[in-house]
C-alpha atoms as an extended CHARMM CRD file, in Angstrom:
* protein
*
       180  EXT
         1         1  UNK       CA             60.5510000000      105.6080000000       43.4480000000  PROA      1               0.0000000000
         2         2  UNK       CA             58.8680000000      107.0950000000       46.5040000000  PROA      2               0.0000000000
         3         3  UNK       CA             61.6340000000      105.7670000000       48.7610000000  PROA      3               0.0000000000
         4         4  UNK       CA             64.2790000000      107.7260000000       46.8180000000  PROA      4               0.0000000000
         5         5  UNK       CA             62.4010000000      110.9780000000       47.3960000000  PROA      5               0.0000000000
         6         6  UNK       CA             62.1420000000      110.1710000000       51.1070000000  PROA      6               0.0000000000
         7         7  UNK       CA             65.9320000000      109.7850000000       51.2280000000  PROA      7               0.0000000000
         8         8  UNK       CA             66.4200000000      113.0960000000       49.4420000000  PROA      8               0.0000000000
         9         9  UNK       CA             63.9530000000      114.6580000000       51.8890000000  PROA      9               0.0000000000
        10        10  UNK       CA             66.1770000000      113.7070000000       54.8030000000  PROA      10              0.0000000000
        11        11  UNK       CA             69.2170000000      115.1370000000       52.9960000000  PROA      11              0.0000000000
        12        12  UNK       CA             67.5320000000      118.4280000000       52.1410000000  PROA      12              0.0000000000
        13        13  UNK       CA             66.0510000000      118.7010000000       55.6370000000  PROA      13              0.0000000000
        14        14  UNK       CA             69.4360000000      118.5360000000       57.3090000000  PROA      14              0.0000000000
        15        15  UNK       CA             71.2480000000      120.5970000000       54.6740000000  PROA      15              0.0000000000
        16        16  UNK       CA             69.7250000000      123.8770000000       55.8570000000  PROA      16              0.0000000000
        17        17  UNK       CA             69.9630000000      123.3010000000       59.6280000000  PROA      17              0.0000000000
        18        18  UNK       CA             72.5730000000      125.0850000000       61.6940000000  PROA      18              0.0000000000
        19        19  UNK       CA             75.7680000000      123.0410000000       62.1300000000  PROA      19              0.0000000000
        20        20  UNK       CA             76.6300000000      122.1360000000       65.7100000000  PROA      20              0.0000000000
        21        21  UNK       CA             80.3370000000      122.6930000000       66.2890000000  PROA      21              0.0000000000
        22        22  UNK       CA             82.0180000000      122.1420000000       69.6490000000  PROA      22              0.0000000000
        23        23  UNK       CA             84.9470000000      124.4100000000       70.4060000000  PROA      23              0.0000000000
        24        24  UNK       CA             86.7980000000      121.6010000000       72.1970000000  PROA      24              0.0000000000
        25        25  UNK       CA             90.0430000000      122.9550000000       73.6020000000  PROA      25              0.0000000000
        26        26  UNK       CA             88.5630000000      126.3240000000       74.5520000000  PROA      26              0.0000000000
        27        27  UNK       CA             85.1230000000      125.0800000000       75.6450000000  PROA      27              0.0000000000
        28        28  UNK       CA             85.9380000000      122.0760000000       77.8440000000  PROA      28              0.0000000000
        29        29  UNK       CA             82.8750000000      119.9260000000       78.5790000000  PROA      29              0.0000000000
        30        30  UNK       CA             82.8710000000      118.0890000000       81.9160000000  PROA      30              0.0000000000
        31        31  UNK       CA             82.3390000000      114.3560000000       81.8830000000  PROA      31              0.0000000000
        32        32  UNK       CA             79.7100000000      112.3570000000       83.7120000000  PROA      32              0.0000000000
        33        33  UNK       CA             80.6820000000      111.5800000000       87.3330000000  PROA      33              0.0000000000
        34        34  UNK       CA             81.1150000000      107.8510000000       86.6590000000  PROA      34              0.0000000000
        35        35  UNK       CA             83.0270000000      108.2360000000       83.3940000000  PROA      35              0.0000000000
        36        36  UNK       CA             86.0650000000      105.9190000000       83.1370000000  PROA      36              0.0000000000
        37        37  UNK       CA             89.1510000000      107.6750000000       81.8400000000  PROA      37              0.0000000000
        38        38  UNK       CA             92.7420000000      107.4760000000       83.0650000000  PROA      38              0.0000000000
        39        39  UNK       CA             93.7810000000      105.0540000000       85.8110000000  PROA      39              0.0000000000
        40        40  UNK       CA             94.8740000000      106.0870000000       89.3070000000  PROA      40              0.0000000000
        41        41  UNK       CA             96.7320000000      104.1860000000       92.0280000000  PROA      41              0.0000000000
        42        42  UNK       CA             95.1790000000      105.0780000000       95.3750000000  PROA      42              0.0000000000
        43        43  UNK       CA             96.6850000000      105.5490000000       98.8280000000  PROA      43              0.0000000000
        44        44  UNK       CA             95.6960000000      104.7920000000      102.4120000000  PROA      44              0.0000000000
        45        45  UNK       CA             94.8160000000      107.7640000000      104.6740000000  PROA      45              0.0000000000
        46        46  UNK       CA             98.3820000000      107.8680000000      106.0250000000  PROA      46              0.0000000000
        47        47  UNK       CA             99.9580000000      107.9390000000      102.5470000000  PROA      47              0.0000000000
        48        48  UNK       CA            101.0090000000      104.2970000000      102.1160000000  PROA      48              0.0000000000
        49        49  UNK       CA            100.1990000000      102.7510000000       98.7490000000  PROA      49              0.0000000000
        50        50  UNK       CA             97.2590000000      100.3720000000       98.4600000000  PROA      50              0.0000000000
        51        51  UNK       CA             98.9400000000       98.3870000000       95.6790000000  PROA      51              0.0000000000
        52        52  UNK       CA            100.5040000000       95.1810000000       96.9960000000  PROA      52              0.0000000000
        53        53  UNK       CA            102.1230000000       94.1550000000       93.7040000000  PROA      53              0.0000000000
        54        54  UNK       CA             99.9330000000       91.0750000000       93.2000000000  PROA      54              0.0000000000
        55        55  UNK       CA             99.8740000000       91.5660000000       89.3910000000  PROA      55              0.0000000000
        56        56  UNK       CA             96.1940000000       90.5450000000       89.1130000000  PROA      56              0.0000000000
        57        57  UNK       CA             95.4290000000       93.6900000000       87.1210000000  PROA      57              0.0000000000
        58        58  UNK       CA             98.0670000000       92.7390000000       84.5590000000  PROA      58              0.0000000000
        59        59  UNK       CA             96.6450000000       89.2090000000       84.3000000000  PROA      59              0.0000000000
        60        60  UNK       CA             93.1000000000       90.5380000000       83.8450000000  PROA      60              0.0000000000
        61        61  UNK       CA             94.0180000000       93.0200000000       81.0990000000  PROA      61              0.0000000000
        62        62  UNK       CA             92.8590000000       91.6310000000       77.7240000000  PROA      62              0.0000000000
        63        63  UNK       CA             95.0620000000       94.1000000000       75.8140000000  PROA      63              0.0000000000
        64        64  UNK       CA             98.2220000000       93.3080000000       77.8140000000  PROA      64              0.0000000000
        65        65  UNK       CA             98.6210000000       97.0230000000       78.5710000000  PROA      65              0.0000000000
        66        66  UNK       CA             99.7040000000       96.7360000000       82.2390000000  PROA      66              0.0000000000
        67        67  UNK       CA            103.1320000000       95.7730000000       83.5130000000  PROA      67              0.0000000000
        68        68  UNK       CA            103.6290000000       95.2310000000       87.2640000000  PROA      68              0.0000000000
        69        69  UNK       CA            106.7120000000       94.0760000000       89.0780000000  PROA      69              0.0000000000
        70        70  UNK       CA            106.3380000000       93.4990000000       92.8170000000  PROA      70              0.0000000000
        71        71  UNK       CA            108.9420000000       94.3080000000       95.4160000000  PROA      71              0.0000000000
        72        72  UNK       CA            109.3380000000       93.3050000000       99.0660000000  PROA      72              0.0000000000
        73        73  UNK       CA            108.7450000000       95.7830000000      101.8840000000  PROA      73              0.0000000000
        74        74  UNK       CA            111.2760000000       96.0100000000      104.6840000000  PROA      74              0.0000000000
        75        75  UNK       CA            110.9050000000       97.6110000000      108.0970000000  PROA      75              0.0000000000
        76        76  UNK       CA            113.3180000000      100.3670000000      107.0020000000  PROA      76              0.0000000000
        77        77  UNK       CA            111.5050000000      101.0550000000      103.7330000000  PROA      77              0.0000000000
        78        78  UNK       CA            107.7580000000      100.3880000000      103.8030000000  PROA      78              0.0000000000
        79        79  UNK       CA            105.6870000000      101.4760000000      100.8070000000  PROA      79              0.0000000000
        80        80  UNK       CA            102.4940000000       99.4910000000      101.5630000000  PROA      80              0.0000000000
        81        81  UNK       CA            101.0860000000       97.7590000000      104.6510000000  PROA      81              0.0000000000
        82        82  UNK       CA            101.5680000000       94.2520000000      103.2320000000  PROA      82              0.0000000000
        83        83  UNK       CA            104.6630000000       92.2120000000      102.5920000000  PROA      83              0.0000000000
        84        84  UNK       CA            104.9240000000       93.4480000000       98.9900000000  PROA      84              0.0000000000
        85        85  UNK       CA            104.3090000000       96.5760000000       96.9550000000  PROA      85              0.0000000000
        86        86  UNK       CA            104.3060000000       97.4360000000       93.2680000000  PROA      86              0.0000000000
        87        87  UNK       CA            107.8930000000       98.5640000000       92.6970000000  PROA      87              0.0000000000
        88        88  UNK       CA            107.3890000000       99.0050000000       88.9330000000  PROA      88              0.0000000000
        89        89  UNK       CA            103.9300000000       99.8370000000       87.6120000000  PROA      89              0.0000000000
        90        90  UNK       CA            103.2730000000      100.8800000000       84.0190000000  PROA      90              0.0000000000
        91        91  UNK       CA            100.1570000000      101.2720000000       81.8850000000  PROA      91              0.0000000000
        92        92  UNK       CA            100.5740000000      101.5680000000       78.1320000000  PROA      92              0.0000000000
        93        93  UNK       CA             97.7280000000      103.7850000000       76.9060000000  PROA      93              0.0000000000
        94        94  UNK       CA             98.5820000000      102.9370000000       73.3120000000  PROA      94              0.0000000000
        95        95  UNK       CA             97.2100000000       99.4650000000       74.0500000000  PROA      95              0.0000000000
        96        96  UNK       CA             94.6260000000      100.1500000000       76.7940000000  PROA      96              0.0000000000
        97        97  UNK       CA             91.0300000000       99.7480000000       75.6120000000  PROA      97              0.0000000000
        98        98  UNK       CA             89.4640000000      101.2660000000       78.7430000000  PROA      98              0.0000000000
        99        99  UNK       CA             87.4410000000       98.1660000000       79.6300000000  PROA      99              0.0000000000
       100       100  UNK       CA             87.9580000000       98.4230000000       83.4020000000  PROA      100             0.0000000000
       101       101  UNK       CA             88.6650000000       94.7190000000       83.9600000000  PROA      101             0.0000000000
       102       102  UNK       CA             91.8630000000       95.6810000000       85.7920000000  PROA      102             0.0000000000
       103       103  UNK       CA             89.8340000000       97.7160000000       88.2880000000  PROA      103             0.0000000000
       104       104  UNK       CA             87.5300000000       94.7730000000       88.9320000000  PROA      104             0.0000000000
       105       105  UNK       CA             90.4920000000       92.4160000000       89.4320000000  PROA      105             0.0000000000
       106       106  UNK       CA             92.2470000000       94.5850000000       92.0440000000  PROA      106             0.0000000000
       107       107  UNK       CA             91.7380000000       92.9500000000       95.4780000000  PROA      107             0.0000000000
       108       108  UNK       CA             92.7390000000       96.0480000000       97.4820000000  PROA      108             0.0000000000
       109       109  UNK       CA             90.8170000000       98.6410000000       95.4140000000  PROA      109             0.0000000000
       110       110  UNK       CA             94.1400000000      100.2620000000       94.6740000000  PROA      110             0.0000000000
       111       111  UNK       CA             93.4380000000      100.8070000000       90.9910000000  PROA      111             0.0000000000
       112       112  UNK       CA             90.5190000000      103.0100000000       89.9680000000  PROA      112             0.0000000000
       113       113  UNK       CA             89.6700000000      105.0920000000       86.9210000000  PROA      113             0.0000000000
       114       114  UNK       CA             89.2270000000      108.8580000000       87.1020000000  PROA      114             0.0000000000
       115       115  UNK       CA             87.4130000000      111.3110000000       84.8010000000  PROA      115             0.0000000000
       116       116  UNK       CA             90.5050000000      112.5700000000       82.9690000000  PROA      116             0.0000000000
       117       117  UNK       CA             90.2500000000      111.5420000000       79.3130000000  PROA      117             0.0000000000
       118       118  UNK       CA             92.7600000000      113.6710000000       77.3890000000  PROA      118             0.0000000000
       119       119  UNK       CA             95.2020000000      110.9170000000       76.4740000000  PROA      119             0.0000000000
       120       120  UNK       CA             96.7120000000      112.1590000000       73.2300000000  PROA      120             0.0000000000
       121       121  UNK       CA            100.3390000000      112.9900000000       72.5710000000  PROA      121             0.0000000000
       122       122  UNK       CA            102.7510000000      113.2900000000       69.6700000000  PROA      122             0.0000000000
       123       123  UNK       CA            105.3490000000      111.1050000000       71.3860000000  PROA      123             0.0000000000
       124       124  UNK       CA            104.5600000000      107.4000000000       71.8360000000  PROA      124             0.0000000000
       125       125  UNK       CA            106.8360000000      107.0680000000       74.8750000000  PROA      125             0.0000000000
       126       126  UNK       CA            104.8230000000      109.7030000000       76.7780000000  PROA      126             0.0000000000
       127       127  UNK       CA            101.7090000000      107.4960000000       76.5810000000  PROA      127             0.0000000000
       128       128  UNK       CA            103.3140000000      104.8260000000       78.7660000000  PROA      128             0.0000000000
       129       129  UNK       CA            102.4180000000      106.0540000000       82.2430000000  PROA      129             0.0000000000
       130       130  UNK       CA            104.6840000000      105.0880000000       85.1290000000  PROA      130             0.0000000000
       131       131  UNK       CA            103.8640000000      104.5620000000       88.7760000000  PROA      131             0.0000000000
       132       132  UNK       CA            104.8100000000      108.1490000000       89.6590000000  PROA      132             0.0000000000
       133       133  UNK       CA            102.3500000000      109.5070000000       87.0920000000  PROA      133             0.0000000000
       134       134  UNK       CA             99.5490000000      107.1510000000       88.1820000000  PROA      134             0.0000000000
       135       135  UNK       CA             99.8080000000      107.6430000000       91.9640000000  PROA      135             0.0000000000
       136       136  UNK       CA             97.0910000000      109.6910000000       93.6500000000  PROA      136             0.0000000000
       137       137  UNK       CA             98.3510000000      113.0110000000       95.0140000000  PROA      137             0.0000000000
       138       138  UNK       CA             99.2350000000      113.3060000000       98.6840000000  PROA      138             0.0000000000
       139       139  UNK       CA             96.3840000000      114.9000000000      100.6160000000  PROA      139             0.0000000000
       140       140  UNK       CA             96.8250000000      116.9070000000      103.8280000000  PROA      140             0.0000000000
       141       141  UNK       CA             97.8070000000      114.5500000000      106.6430000000  PROA      141             0.0000000000
       142       142  UNK       CA             99.4700000000      112.0420000000      104.3240000000  PROA      142             0.0000000000
       143       143  UNK       CA            103.1810000000      111.3090000000      104.3790000000  PROA      143             0.0000000000
       144       144  UNK       CA            105.2980000000      110.3850000000      101.3640000000  PROA      144             0.0000000000
       145       145  UNK       CA            106.2960000000      106.6810000000      101.5260000000  PROA      145             0.0000000000
       146       146  UNK       CA            108.4820000000      104.9540000000      102.5830000000  PROA      146             0.0000000000
       147       147  UNK       CA            107.4830000000      105.3070000000      106.2350000000  PROA      147             0.0000000000
       148       148  UNK       CA            106.2490000000      103.0130000000      109.0500000000  PROA      148             0.0000000000
       149       149  UNK       CA            102.5800000000      102.0430000000      109.3040000000  PROA      149             0.0000000000
       150       150  UNK       CA            100.5490000000      104.7240000000      111.0970000000  PROA      150             0.0000000000
       151       151  UNK       CA             97.0090000000      103.2580000000      111.0870000000  PROA      151             0.0000000000
       152       152  UNK       CA             97.7350000000       99.9790000000      112.8670000000  PROA      152             0.0000000000
       153       153  UNK       CA            100.2860000000       97.3140000000      113.6280000000  PROA      153             0.0000000000
       154       154  UNK       CA             99.5680000000       94.9260000000      110.7640000000  PROA      154             0.0000000000
       155       155  UNK       CA             97.9740000000       94.8800000000      107.3210000000  PROA      155             0.0000000000
       156       156  UNK       CA             94.6470000000       93.6170000000      108.7340000000  PROA      156             0.0000000000
       157       157  UNK       CA             94.1780000000       97.0250000000      110.3690000000  PROA      157             0.0000000000
       158       158  UNK       CA             94.5160000000       98.6370000000      106.9340000000  PROA      158             0.0000000000
       159       159  UNK       CA             92.4570000000       96.2700000000      104.8090000000  PROA      159             0.0000000000
       160       160  UNK       CA             89.8040000000       95.0130000000      107.2440000000  PROA      160             0.0000000000
       161       161  UNK       CA             89.2660000000       98.2640000000      109.1710000000  PROA      161             0.0000000000
       162       162  UNK       CA             90.0480000000      100.6110000000      106.2660000000  PROA      162             0.0000000000
       163       163  UNK       CA             86.4780000000      101.9320000000      105.8150000000  PROA      163             0.0000000000
       164       164  UNK       CA             86.4240000000      103.0220000000      109.4550000000  PROA      164             0.0000000000
       165       165  UNK       CA             89.7190000000      104.8710000000      108.9860000000  PROA      165             0.0000000000
       166       166  UNK       CA             88.4990000000      106.5600000000      105.8340000000  PROA      166             0.0000000000
       167       167  UNK       CA             85.1830000000      107.7290000000      107.3350000000  PROA      167             0.0000000000
       168       168  UNK       CA             86.6470000000      108.9440000000      110.6430000000  PROA      168             0.0000000000
       169       169  UNK       CA             87.2800000000      112.7220000000      110.3620000000  PROA      169             0.0000000000
       170       170  UNK       CA             89.8360000000      112.5740000000      113.1850000000  PROA      170             0.0000000000
       171       171  UNK       CA             92.1260000000      110.1770000000      111.3240000000  PROA      171             0.0000000000
       172       172  UNK       CA             93.9200000000      113.0120000000      109.5490000000  PROA      172             0.0000000000
       173       173  UNK       CA             94.5170000000      114.7170000000      112.8960000000  PROA      173             0.0000000000
       174       174  UNK       CA             95.7750000000      111.4530000000      114.4260000000  PROA      174             0.0000000000
       175       175  UNK       CA             98.0920000000      110.8540000000      111.4880000000  PROA      175             0.0000000000
       176       176  UNK       CA             99.5000000000      114.3810000000      111.8020000000  PROA      176             0.0000000000
       177       177  UNK       CA            100.1340000000      113.8570000000      115.5350000000  PROA      177             0.0000000000
       178       178  UNK       CA            101.9110000000      110.5440000000      114.9120000000  PROA      178             0.0000000000
       179       179  UNK       CA            104.0610000000      112.1070000000      112.1950000000  PROA      179             0.0000000000
       180       180  UNK       CA            105.2190000000      114.8550000000      114.5540000000  PROA      180             0.0000000000
């Protein structure tokens, strides 16, 4: 009998407290810095894509939400430093469970997850993101692919020495000079 009154005590205690209501669309709350939201395909400092079309992210996805089709680079049209690039890349956010296994499987650190989390729409087709929607924006000093490699002569210069290129503040200036 005493337990029933304890339960009613909790109910009556919360009944007269002020209700906490978040005004979501108007009062946008920022996420934590390491929050995993929407995916992003990253670029090298000269603008070439990091994705080499290996399809490991699609194999690692437990929800089968990723579709990748690799294409071959040519000297006339180079999208990534390697022999291949992801010519078709799609993520179906109707199926994605946000686990991040695709990010862990990516050997070139091309695929990451950003803080953006507003993934709701009234059209199912709009929730299938294509490569153009997933690509990171071009920063100053980057050139829209396809273009020749600017940071070295082979893919080893991009993938082995990439941290040095990314940390060097003069890389953007060097890329701009080579583009001109």
